[in-house]
CSV table of C-alpha atoms and ligand atoms in Angstrom, one decimal:
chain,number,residue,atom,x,y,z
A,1219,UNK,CA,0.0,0.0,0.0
A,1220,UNK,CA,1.6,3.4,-1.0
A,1221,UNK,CA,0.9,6.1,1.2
A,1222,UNK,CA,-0.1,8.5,-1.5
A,1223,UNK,CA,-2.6,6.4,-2.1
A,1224,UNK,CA,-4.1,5.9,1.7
A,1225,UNK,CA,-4.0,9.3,2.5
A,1226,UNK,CA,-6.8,10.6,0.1
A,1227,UNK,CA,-8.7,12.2,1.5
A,1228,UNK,CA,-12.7,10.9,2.3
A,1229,UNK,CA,-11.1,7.4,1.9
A,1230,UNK,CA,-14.2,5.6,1.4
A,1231,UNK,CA,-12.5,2.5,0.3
A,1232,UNK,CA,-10.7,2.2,3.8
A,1233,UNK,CA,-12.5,-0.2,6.4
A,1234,UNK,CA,-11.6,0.0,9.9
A,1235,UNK,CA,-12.8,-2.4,13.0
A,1236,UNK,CA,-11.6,-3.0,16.5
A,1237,UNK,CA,-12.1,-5.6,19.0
A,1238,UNK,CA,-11.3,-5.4,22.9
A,1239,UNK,CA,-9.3,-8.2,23.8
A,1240,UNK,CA,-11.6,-10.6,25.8
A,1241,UNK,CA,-9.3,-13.8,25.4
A,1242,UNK,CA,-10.4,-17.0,23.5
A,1243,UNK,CA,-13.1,-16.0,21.1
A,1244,UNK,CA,-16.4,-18.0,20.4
A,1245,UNK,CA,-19.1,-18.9,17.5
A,1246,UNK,CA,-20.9,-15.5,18.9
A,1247,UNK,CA,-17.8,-13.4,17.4
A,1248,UNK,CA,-17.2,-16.0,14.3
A,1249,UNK,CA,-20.7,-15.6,13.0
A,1250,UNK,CA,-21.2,-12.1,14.2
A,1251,UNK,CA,-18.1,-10.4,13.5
A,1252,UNK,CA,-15.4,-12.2,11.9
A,1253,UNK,CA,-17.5,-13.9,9.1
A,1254,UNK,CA,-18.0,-10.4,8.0
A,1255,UNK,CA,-14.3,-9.4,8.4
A,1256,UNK,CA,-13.2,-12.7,6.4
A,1257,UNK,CA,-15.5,-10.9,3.5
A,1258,UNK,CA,-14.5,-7.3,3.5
A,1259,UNK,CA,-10.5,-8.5,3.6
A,1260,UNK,CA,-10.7,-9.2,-0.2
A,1261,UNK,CA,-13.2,-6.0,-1.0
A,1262,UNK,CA,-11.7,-3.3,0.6
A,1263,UNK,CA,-8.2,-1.7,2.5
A,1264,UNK,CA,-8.8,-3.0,6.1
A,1265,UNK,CA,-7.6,-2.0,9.4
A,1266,UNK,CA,-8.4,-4.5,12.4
A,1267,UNK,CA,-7.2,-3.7,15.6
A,1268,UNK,CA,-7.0,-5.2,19.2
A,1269,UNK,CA,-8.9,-2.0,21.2
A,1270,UNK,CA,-6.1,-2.5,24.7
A,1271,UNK,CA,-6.6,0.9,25.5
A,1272,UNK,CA,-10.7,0.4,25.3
A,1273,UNK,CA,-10.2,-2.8,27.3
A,1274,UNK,CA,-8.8,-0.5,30.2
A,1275,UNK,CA,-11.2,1.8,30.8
A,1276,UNK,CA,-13.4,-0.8,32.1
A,1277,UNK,CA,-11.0,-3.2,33.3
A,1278,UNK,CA,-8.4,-1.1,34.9
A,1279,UNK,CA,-8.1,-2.9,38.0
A,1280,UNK,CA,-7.9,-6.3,36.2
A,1281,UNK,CA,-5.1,-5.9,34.0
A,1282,UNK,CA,-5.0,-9.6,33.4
A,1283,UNK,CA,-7.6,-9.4,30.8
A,1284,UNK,CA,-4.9,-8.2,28.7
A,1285,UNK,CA,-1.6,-10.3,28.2
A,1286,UNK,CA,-2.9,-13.8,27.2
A,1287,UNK,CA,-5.7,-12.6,26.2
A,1288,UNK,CA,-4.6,-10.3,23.3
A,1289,UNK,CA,-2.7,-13.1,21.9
A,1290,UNK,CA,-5.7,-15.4,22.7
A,1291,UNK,CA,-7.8,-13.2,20.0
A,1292,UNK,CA,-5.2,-12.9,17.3
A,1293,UNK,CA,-4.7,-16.3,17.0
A,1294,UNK,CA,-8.5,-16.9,16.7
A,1295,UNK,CA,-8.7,-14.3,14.1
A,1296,UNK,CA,-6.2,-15.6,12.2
A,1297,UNK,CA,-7.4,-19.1,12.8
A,1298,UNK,CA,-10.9,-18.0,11.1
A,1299,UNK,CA,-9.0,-16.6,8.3
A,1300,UNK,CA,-8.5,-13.0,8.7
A,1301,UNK,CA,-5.4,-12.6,6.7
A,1302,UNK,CA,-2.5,-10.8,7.0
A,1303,UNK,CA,-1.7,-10.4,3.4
A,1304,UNK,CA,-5.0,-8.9,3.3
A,1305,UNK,CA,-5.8,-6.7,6.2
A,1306,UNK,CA,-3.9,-5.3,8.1
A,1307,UNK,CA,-4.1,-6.4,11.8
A,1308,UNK,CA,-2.8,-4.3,14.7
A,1309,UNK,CA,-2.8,-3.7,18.3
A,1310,UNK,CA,-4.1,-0.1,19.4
A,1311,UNK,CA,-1.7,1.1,22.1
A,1312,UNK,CA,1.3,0.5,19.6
A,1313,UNK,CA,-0.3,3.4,17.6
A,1314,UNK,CA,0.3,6.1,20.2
A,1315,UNK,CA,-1.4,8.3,17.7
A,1316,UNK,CA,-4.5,7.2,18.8
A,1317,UNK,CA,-3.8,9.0,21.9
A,1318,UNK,CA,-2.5,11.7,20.8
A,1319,UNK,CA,-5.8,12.2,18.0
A,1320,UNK,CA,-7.9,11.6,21.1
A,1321,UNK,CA,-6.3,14.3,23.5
A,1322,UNK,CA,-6.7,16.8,20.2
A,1323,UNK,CA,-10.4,16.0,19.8
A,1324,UNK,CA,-11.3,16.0,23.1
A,1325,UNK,CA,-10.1,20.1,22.6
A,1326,UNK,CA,-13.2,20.5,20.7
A,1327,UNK,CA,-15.8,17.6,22.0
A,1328,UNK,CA,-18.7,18.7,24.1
A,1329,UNK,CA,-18.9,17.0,27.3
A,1330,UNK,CA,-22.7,16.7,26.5
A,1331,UNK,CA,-21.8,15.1,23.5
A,1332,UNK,CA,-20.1,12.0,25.9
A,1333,UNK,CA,-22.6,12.6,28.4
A,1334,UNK,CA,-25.4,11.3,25.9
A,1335,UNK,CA,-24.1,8.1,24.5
A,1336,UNK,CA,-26.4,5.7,25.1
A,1337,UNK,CA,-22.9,3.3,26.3
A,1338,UNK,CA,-22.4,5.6,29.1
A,1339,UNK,CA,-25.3,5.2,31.0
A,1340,UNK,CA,-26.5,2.0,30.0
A,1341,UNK,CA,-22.6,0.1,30.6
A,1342,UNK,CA,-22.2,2.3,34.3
A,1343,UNK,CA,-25.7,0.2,35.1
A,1344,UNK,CA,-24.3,-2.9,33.4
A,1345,UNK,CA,-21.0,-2.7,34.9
A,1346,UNK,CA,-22.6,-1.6,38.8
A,1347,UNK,CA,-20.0,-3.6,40.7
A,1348,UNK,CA,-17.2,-1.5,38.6
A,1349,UNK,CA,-16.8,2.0,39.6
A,1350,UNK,CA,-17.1,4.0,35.7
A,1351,UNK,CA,-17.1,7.5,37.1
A,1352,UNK,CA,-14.2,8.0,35.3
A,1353,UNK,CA,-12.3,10.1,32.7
A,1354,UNK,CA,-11.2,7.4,30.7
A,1355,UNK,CA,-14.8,5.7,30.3
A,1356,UNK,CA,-16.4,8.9,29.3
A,1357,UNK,CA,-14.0,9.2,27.2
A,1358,UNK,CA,-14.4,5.6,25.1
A,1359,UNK,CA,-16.5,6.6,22.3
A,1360,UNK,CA,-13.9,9.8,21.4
A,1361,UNK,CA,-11.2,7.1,21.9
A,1362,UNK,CA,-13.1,5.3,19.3
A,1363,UNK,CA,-13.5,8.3,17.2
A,1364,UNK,CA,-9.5,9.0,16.9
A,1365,UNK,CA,-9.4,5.4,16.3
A,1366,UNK,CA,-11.0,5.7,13.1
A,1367,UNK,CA,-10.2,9.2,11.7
A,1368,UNK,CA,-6.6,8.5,12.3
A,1369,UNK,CA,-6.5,6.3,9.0
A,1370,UNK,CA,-9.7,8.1,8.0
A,1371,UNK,CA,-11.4,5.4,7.4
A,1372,UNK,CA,-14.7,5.6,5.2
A,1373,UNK,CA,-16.4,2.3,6.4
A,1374,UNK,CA,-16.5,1.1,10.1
A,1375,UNK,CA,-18.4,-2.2,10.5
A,1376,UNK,CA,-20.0,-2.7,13.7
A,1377,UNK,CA,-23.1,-4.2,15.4
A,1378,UNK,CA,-26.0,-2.1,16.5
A,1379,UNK,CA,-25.0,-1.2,20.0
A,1380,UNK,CA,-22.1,0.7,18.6
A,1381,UNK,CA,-24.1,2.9,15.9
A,1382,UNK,CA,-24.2,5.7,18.5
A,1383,UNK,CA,-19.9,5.6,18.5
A,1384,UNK,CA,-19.6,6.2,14.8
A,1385,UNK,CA,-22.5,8.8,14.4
A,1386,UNK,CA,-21.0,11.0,17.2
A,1387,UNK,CA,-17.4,10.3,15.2
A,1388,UNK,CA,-19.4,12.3,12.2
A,1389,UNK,CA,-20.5,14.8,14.5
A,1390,UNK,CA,-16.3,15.0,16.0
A,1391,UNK,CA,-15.0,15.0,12.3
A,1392,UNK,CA,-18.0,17.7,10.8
A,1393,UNK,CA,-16.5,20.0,14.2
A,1394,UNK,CA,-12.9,19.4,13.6
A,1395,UNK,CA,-13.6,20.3,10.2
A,1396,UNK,CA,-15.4,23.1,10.3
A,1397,UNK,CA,-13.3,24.9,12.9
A,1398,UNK,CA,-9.8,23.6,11.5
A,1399,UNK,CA,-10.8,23.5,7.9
A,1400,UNK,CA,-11.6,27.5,7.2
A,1401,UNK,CA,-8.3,29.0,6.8
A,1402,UNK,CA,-7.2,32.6,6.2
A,1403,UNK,CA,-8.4,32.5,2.9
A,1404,UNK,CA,-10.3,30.1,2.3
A,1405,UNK,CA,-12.0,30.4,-0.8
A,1406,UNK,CA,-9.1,32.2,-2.5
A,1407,UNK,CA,-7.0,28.8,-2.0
A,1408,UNK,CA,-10.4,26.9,-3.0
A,1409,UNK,CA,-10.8,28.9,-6.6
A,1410,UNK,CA,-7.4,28.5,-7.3
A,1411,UNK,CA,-7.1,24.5,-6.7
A,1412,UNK,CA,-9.8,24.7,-9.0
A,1413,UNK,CA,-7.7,26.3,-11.9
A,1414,UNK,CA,-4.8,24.1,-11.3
A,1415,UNK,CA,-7.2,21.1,-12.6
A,1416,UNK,CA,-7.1,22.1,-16.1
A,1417,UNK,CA,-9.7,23.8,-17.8
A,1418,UNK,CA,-12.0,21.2,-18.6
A,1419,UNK,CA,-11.9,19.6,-15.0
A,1420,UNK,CA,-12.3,22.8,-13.7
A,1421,UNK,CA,-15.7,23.0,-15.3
A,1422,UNK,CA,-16.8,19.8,-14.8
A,1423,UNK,CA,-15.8,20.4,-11.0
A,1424,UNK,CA,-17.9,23.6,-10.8
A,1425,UNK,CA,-20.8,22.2,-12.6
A,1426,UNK,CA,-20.8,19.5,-10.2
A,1427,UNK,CA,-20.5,21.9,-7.7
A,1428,UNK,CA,-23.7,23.8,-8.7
A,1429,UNK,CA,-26.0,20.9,-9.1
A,1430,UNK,CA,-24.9,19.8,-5.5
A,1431,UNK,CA,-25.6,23.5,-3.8
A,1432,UNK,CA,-28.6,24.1,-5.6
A,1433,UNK,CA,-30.2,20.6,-6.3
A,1434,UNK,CA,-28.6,18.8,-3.6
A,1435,UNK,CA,-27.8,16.2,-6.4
A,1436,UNK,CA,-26.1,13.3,-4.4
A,1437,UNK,CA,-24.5,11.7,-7.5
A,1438,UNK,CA,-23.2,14.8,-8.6
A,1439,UNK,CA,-21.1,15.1,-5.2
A,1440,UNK,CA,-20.0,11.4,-6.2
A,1441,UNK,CA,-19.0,12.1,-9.6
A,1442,UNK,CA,-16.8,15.6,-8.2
A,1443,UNK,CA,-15.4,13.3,-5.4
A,1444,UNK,CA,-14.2,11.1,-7.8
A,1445,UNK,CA,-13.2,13.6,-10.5
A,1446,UNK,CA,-11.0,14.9,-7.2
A,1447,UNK,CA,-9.4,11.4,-6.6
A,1448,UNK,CA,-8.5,11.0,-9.9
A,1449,UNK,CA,-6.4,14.6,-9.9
A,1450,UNK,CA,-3.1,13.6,-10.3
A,1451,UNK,CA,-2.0,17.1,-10.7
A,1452,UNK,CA,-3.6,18.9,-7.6
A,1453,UNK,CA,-1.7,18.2,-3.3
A,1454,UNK,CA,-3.0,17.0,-0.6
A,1455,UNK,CA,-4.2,20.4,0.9
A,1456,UNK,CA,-5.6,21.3,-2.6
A,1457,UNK,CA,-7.8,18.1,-2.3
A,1458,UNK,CA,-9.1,18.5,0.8
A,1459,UNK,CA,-10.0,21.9,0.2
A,1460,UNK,CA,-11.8,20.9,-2.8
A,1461,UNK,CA,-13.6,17.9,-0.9
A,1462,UNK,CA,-14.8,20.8,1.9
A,1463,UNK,CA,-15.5,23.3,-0.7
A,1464,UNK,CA,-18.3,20.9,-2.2
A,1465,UNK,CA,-20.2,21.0,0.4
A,1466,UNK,CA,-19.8,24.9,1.7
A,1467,UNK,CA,-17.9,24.2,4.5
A,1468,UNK,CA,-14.0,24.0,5.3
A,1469,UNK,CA,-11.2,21.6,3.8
A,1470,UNK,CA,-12.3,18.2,4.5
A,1471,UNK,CA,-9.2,17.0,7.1
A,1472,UNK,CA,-10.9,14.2,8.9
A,1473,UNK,CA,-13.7,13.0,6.4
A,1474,UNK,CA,-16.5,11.5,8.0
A,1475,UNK,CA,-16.7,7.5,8.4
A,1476,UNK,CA,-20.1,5.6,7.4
A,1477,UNK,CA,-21.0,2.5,9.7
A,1478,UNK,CA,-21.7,-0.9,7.8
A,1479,UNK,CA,-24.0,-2.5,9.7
A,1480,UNK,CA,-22.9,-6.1,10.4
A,1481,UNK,CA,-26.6,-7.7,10.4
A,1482,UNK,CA,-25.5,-10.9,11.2
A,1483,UNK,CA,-28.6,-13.3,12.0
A,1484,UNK,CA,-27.5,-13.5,16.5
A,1485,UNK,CA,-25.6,-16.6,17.2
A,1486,UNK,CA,-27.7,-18.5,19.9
A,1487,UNK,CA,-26.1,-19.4,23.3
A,1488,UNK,CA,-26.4,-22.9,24.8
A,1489,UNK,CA,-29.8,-20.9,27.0
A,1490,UNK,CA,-31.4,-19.2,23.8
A,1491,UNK,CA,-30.0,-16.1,25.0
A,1492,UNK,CA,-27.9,-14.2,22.5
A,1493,UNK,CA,-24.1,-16.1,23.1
A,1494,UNK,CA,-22.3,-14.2,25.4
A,1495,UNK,CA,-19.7,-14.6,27.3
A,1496,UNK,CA,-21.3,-13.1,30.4
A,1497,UNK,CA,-24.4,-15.0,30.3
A,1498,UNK,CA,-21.7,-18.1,30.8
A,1499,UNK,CA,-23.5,-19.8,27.4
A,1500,UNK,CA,-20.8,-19.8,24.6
A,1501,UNK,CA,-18.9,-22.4,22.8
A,1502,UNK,CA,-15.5,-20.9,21.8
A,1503,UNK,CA,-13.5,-21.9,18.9
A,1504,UNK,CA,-11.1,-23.5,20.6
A,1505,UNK,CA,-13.4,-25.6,22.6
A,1506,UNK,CA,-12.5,-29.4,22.4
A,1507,UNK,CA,-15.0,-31.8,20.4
A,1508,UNK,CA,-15.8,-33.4,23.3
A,1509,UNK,CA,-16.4,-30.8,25.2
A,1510,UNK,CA,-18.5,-29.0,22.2
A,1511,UNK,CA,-20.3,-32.7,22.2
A,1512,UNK,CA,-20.8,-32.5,25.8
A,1513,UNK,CA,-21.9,-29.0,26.0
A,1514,UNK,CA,-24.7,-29.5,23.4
A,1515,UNK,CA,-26.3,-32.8,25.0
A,1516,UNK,CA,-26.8,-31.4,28.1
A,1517,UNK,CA,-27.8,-28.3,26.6
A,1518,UNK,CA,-31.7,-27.3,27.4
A,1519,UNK,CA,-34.7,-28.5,25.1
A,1520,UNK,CA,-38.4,-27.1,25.3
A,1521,UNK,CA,-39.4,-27.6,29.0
A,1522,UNK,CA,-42.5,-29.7,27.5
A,1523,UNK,CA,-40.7,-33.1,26.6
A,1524,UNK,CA,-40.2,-34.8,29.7
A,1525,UNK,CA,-40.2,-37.6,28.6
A,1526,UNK,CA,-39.5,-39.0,25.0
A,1527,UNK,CA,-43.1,-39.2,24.3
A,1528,UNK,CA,-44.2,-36.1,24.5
A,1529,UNK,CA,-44.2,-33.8,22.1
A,1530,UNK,CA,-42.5,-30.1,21.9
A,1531,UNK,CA,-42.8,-26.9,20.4
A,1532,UNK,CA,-39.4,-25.8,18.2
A,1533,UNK,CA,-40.4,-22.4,19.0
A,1534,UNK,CA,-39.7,-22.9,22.9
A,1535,UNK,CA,-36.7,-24.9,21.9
A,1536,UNK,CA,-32.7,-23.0,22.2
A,1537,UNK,CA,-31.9,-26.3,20.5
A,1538,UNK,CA,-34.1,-25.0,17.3
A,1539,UNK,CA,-31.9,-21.6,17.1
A,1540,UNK,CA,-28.9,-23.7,16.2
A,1541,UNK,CA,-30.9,-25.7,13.7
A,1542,UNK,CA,-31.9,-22.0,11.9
A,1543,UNK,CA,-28.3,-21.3,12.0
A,1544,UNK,CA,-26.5,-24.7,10.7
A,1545,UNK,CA,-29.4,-26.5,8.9
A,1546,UNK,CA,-30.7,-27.1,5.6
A,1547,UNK,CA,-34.9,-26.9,4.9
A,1548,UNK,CA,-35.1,-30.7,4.7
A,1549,UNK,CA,-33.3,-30.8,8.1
A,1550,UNK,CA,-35.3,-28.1,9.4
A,1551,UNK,CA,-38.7,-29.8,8.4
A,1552,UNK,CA,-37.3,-33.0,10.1
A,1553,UNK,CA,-37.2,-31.2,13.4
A,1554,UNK,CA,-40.0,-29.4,13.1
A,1555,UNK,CA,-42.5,-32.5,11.8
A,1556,UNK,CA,-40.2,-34.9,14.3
A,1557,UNK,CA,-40.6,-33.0,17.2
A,1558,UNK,CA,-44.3,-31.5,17.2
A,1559,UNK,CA,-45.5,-35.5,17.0
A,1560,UNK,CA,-42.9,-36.8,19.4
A,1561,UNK,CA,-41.2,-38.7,16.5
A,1562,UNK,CA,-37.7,-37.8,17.2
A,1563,UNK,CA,-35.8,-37.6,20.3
A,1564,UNK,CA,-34.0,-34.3,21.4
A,1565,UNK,CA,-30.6,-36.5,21.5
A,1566,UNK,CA,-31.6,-37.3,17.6
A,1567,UNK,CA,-32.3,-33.6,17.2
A,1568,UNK,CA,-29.3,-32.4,18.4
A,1569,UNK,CA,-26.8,-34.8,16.6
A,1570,UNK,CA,-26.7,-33.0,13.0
A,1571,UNK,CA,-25.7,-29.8,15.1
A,1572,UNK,CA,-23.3,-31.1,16.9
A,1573,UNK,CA,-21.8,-32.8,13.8
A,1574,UNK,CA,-22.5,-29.2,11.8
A,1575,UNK,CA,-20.7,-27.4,14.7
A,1576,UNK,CA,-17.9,-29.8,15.0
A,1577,UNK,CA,-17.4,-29.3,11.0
A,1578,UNK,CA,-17.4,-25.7,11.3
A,1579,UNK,CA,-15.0,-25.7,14.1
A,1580,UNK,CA,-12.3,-28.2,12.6
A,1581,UNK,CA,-10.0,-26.3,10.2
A,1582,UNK,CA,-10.0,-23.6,12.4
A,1583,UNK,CA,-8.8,-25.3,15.3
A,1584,UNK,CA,-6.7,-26.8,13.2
A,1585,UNK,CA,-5.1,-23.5,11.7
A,1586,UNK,CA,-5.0,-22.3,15.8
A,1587,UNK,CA,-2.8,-24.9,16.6
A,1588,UNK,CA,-0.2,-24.1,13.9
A,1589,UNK,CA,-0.4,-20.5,15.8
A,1590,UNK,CA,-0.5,-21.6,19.0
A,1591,UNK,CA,3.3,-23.5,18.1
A,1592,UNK,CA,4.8,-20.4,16.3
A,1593,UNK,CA,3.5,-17.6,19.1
A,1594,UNK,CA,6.6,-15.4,17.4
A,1595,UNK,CA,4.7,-15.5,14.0
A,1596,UNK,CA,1.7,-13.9,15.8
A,1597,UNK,CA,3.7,-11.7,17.1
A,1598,UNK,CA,5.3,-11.0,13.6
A,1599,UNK,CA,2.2,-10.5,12.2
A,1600,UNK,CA,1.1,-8.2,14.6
A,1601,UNK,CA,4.4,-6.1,14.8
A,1602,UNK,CA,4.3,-5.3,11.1
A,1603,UNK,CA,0.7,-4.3,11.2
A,1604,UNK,CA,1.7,-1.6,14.0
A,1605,UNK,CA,4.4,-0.2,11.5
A,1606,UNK,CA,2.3,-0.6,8.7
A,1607,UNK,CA,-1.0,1.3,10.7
A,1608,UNK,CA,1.5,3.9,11.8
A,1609,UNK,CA,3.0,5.2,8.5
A,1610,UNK,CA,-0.3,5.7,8.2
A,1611,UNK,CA,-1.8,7.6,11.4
A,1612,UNK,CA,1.9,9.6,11.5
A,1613,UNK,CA,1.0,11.0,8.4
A,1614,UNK,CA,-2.7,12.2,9.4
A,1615,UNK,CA,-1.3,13.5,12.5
A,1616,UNK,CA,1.1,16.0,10.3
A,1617,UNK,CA,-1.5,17.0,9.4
A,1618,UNK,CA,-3.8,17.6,12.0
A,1619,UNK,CA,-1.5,19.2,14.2
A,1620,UNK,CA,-0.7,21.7,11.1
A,1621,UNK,CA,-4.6,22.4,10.8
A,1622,UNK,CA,-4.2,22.8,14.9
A,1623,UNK,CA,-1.5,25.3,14.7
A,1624,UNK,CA,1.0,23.1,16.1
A,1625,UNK,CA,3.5,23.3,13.6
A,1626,UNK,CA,6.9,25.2,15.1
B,3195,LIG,N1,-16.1,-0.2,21.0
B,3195,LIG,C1,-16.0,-1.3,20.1
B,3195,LIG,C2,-16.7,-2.5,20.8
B,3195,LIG,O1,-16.9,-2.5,22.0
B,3195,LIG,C3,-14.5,-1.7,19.9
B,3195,LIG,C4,-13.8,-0.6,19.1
B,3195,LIG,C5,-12.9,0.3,19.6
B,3195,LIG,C6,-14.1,-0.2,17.8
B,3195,LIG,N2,-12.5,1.2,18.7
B,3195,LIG,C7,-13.2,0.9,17.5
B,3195,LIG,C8,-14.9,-0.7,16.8
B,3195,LIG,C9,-13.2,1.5,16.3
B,3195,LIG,C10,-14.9,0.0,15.5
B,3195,LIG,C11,-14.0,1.1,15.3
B,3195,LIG,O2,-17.0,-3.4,20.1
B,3196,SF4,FE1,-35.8,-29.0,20.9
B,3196,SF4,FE2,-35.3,-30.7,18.9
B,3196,SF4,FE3,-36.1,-31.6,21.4
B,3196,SF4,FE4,-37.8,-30.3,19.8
B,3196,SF4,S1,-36.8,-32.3,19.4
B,3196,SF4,S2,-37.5,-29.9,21.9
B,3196,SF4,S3,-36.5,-28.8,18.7
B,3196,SF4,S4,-34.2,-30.5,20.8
């Protein structure tokens, strides 16, 4: 990756994605995260990180969560096939930049703004035996935000409980913008970018312009955002002017991120509950077969078969989750007919689960192992992600501390 080329600006090709370390992962992650990572690897530039830093600002008293457990997720990652030729895969607090973005932002961030994400409140009730009065946990979702406009990512994929992060990261970046972004002379440096396109890019620029200002044409902002990435001719600062000047407001220096929405269908736990590991309910990846066996025969049917005989209700069953995850509509319909007339057993029921689950799991356990020997390999892999994720964040640091007027 050339760093010309990552540090467009409004990279909307660039996908970023953290994960606080929580040790061995399980199918809860693999079908609701990392599935989705696996995918985006081969369609766009991504950055996946190990959130430390977020780790601690609930678990600063228990710094044991971290150590193991770091090297506990990449392996898992990697053993699910998140690829470091693809993506690149770093841990956060090796990128001091992301602390040093975060202490710049929190200049300009409202303490209303922090005060109202739904997280706060909701994870200090969650969390009641943890005191989160603190600095740092107000702080998480601006943490987050200078985690992804430091490579100025375009696309963050998360799950629904994190929406509110990214949105108020659009509100941090439209701020920083507009207060960093109008320079002494603003439009002066605007129109004259403009001429150094060339004539007829300078038209088709303005014209695009227009029909954005006065039509609010979104494909004609498309069409002059690409026209501007394609400017081979034009700097950094000229682009980013350009980008700003689009819309009416100042250069574009930290363009605002987009969530993808990772609607993965929820992974059951072994109670019917969403799998988690605090409701104590999860298989993890690294779980032995006899232990995955083990865990899905004893699991909980529908309360109404007693006995053999009688007959259950899918609906009431955590059992039939699994089925809607792993099974085919012939299989399904077996369950469904099997169990409503008491014509299959629950231990019948469960067995092409456990066999689908046990499938799943095998080529990722076995790809963990050959991790788990080489433990410097991890390491390797993570090391040159940190380098690779820093040429990166250095470079939008320049210039954020030059739009800050820290430049001596
Ligand atoms: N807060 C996220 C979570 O709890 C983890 C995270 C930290 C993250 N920084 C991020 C996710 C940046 C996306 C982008 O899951
Ligand atoms: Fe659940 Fe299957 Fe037993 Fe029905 S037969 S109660 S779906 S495990």
């Amino acid at each position: 990756m050339e760093l010309s080329l990552s540090n467009l600006p409004n990279q909307q090709n660039r996908v970023l994605s953290g994960m606080r370390p929580t040790g061995a992962l399980h199918l809860g992650h693999y079908h609701g995260v990392l599935k989705n990572w696996v995918k985006l690897q081969h369609e766009y530039e991504c950055y996946f990180f190990v959130a430390d830093w977020h780790a601690l600002t609930t678990h600063y008293d228990d710094v044991a969560v971290l150590g193991d457990s770091v090297w506990d997720m990449v392996i898992d990652w990697l053993a699910v096939g998140v690829n470091p030729g693809s993506a690149c895969l770093f841990l956060q607090s090796q990128v001091p930049e992301h602390a040093e973005l975060h202490l710049l932002l929190s200049m300009i961030t409202p303490l209303g703004w922090l005060e109202r994400v739904p997280t706060y409140k909701d994870q200090q009730e969650k969390l009641k035996e943890k005191d989160l009065a603190t600095y740092g946990f107000l702080g998480y979702p601006l943490l987050q935000s200078a985690d992804i406009l430091v490579y100025k990512a375009g696309m963050v994929p998360v799950g629904e409980d994190q929406v509110a992060h990214v949105e108020m990261t659009r509100e941090v970046a439209r701020r920083f913008n507009y207060i960093y972004g109008r320079e002494i002379g603003y439009e002066d440096k605007a129109l004259a970018a403009i001429k150094k396109m060339g004539k007829k890019n300078a038209k088709l620029y303005t014209g695009l312009r227009k029909k954005f200002q006065e039509k609010g044409d979104e494909e004609a902002i498309a069409t002059a955002r690409a026209l501007l990435d394609s400017q081979q001719n034009i700097t950094l600062s000229d682009k980013e002017r350009l980008y700003g000047y689009l819309e009416g407001g100042g250069r574009v220096i930290l363009p605002e991120p987009e969530v993808l929405l990772t609607r993965a269908a929820k992974m059951p736990g072994l109670d019917g509950q969403k799998m988690s590991k605090s409701y104590h309910n999860t298989i993890a990846l690294r779980e032995t077969p006899a232990e995955v066996a083990k865990k899905l025969k004893t699991m909980p049917t529908d309360p109404a078969r007693v006995r053999r005989n009688d007959p259950g209700d899918p609906a009431k069953c955590p059992v039939w989750q699994f089925h809607l995850v792993y099974s085919d509509d012939e299989t399904k319909n077996w369950v469904v007919e099997g169990c409503k007339t008491a014509g299959i057993g629950c231990v019948d029921c469960k067995a092409p689960v456990i066999d689908a689950i046990l499938e799943e799991l095998k080529p990722i356990q076995e790809r963990a192992r050959e991790y788990e020997e080489d433990k410097a390999m991890v390491r390797n892999i993570i090391h040159e992600g940190n380098e690779k994720a820093r040429d990166v964040a250095r470079q939008t640091l320049i210039e954020v501390r030059s739009a800050m007027g820290l430049e001596y």
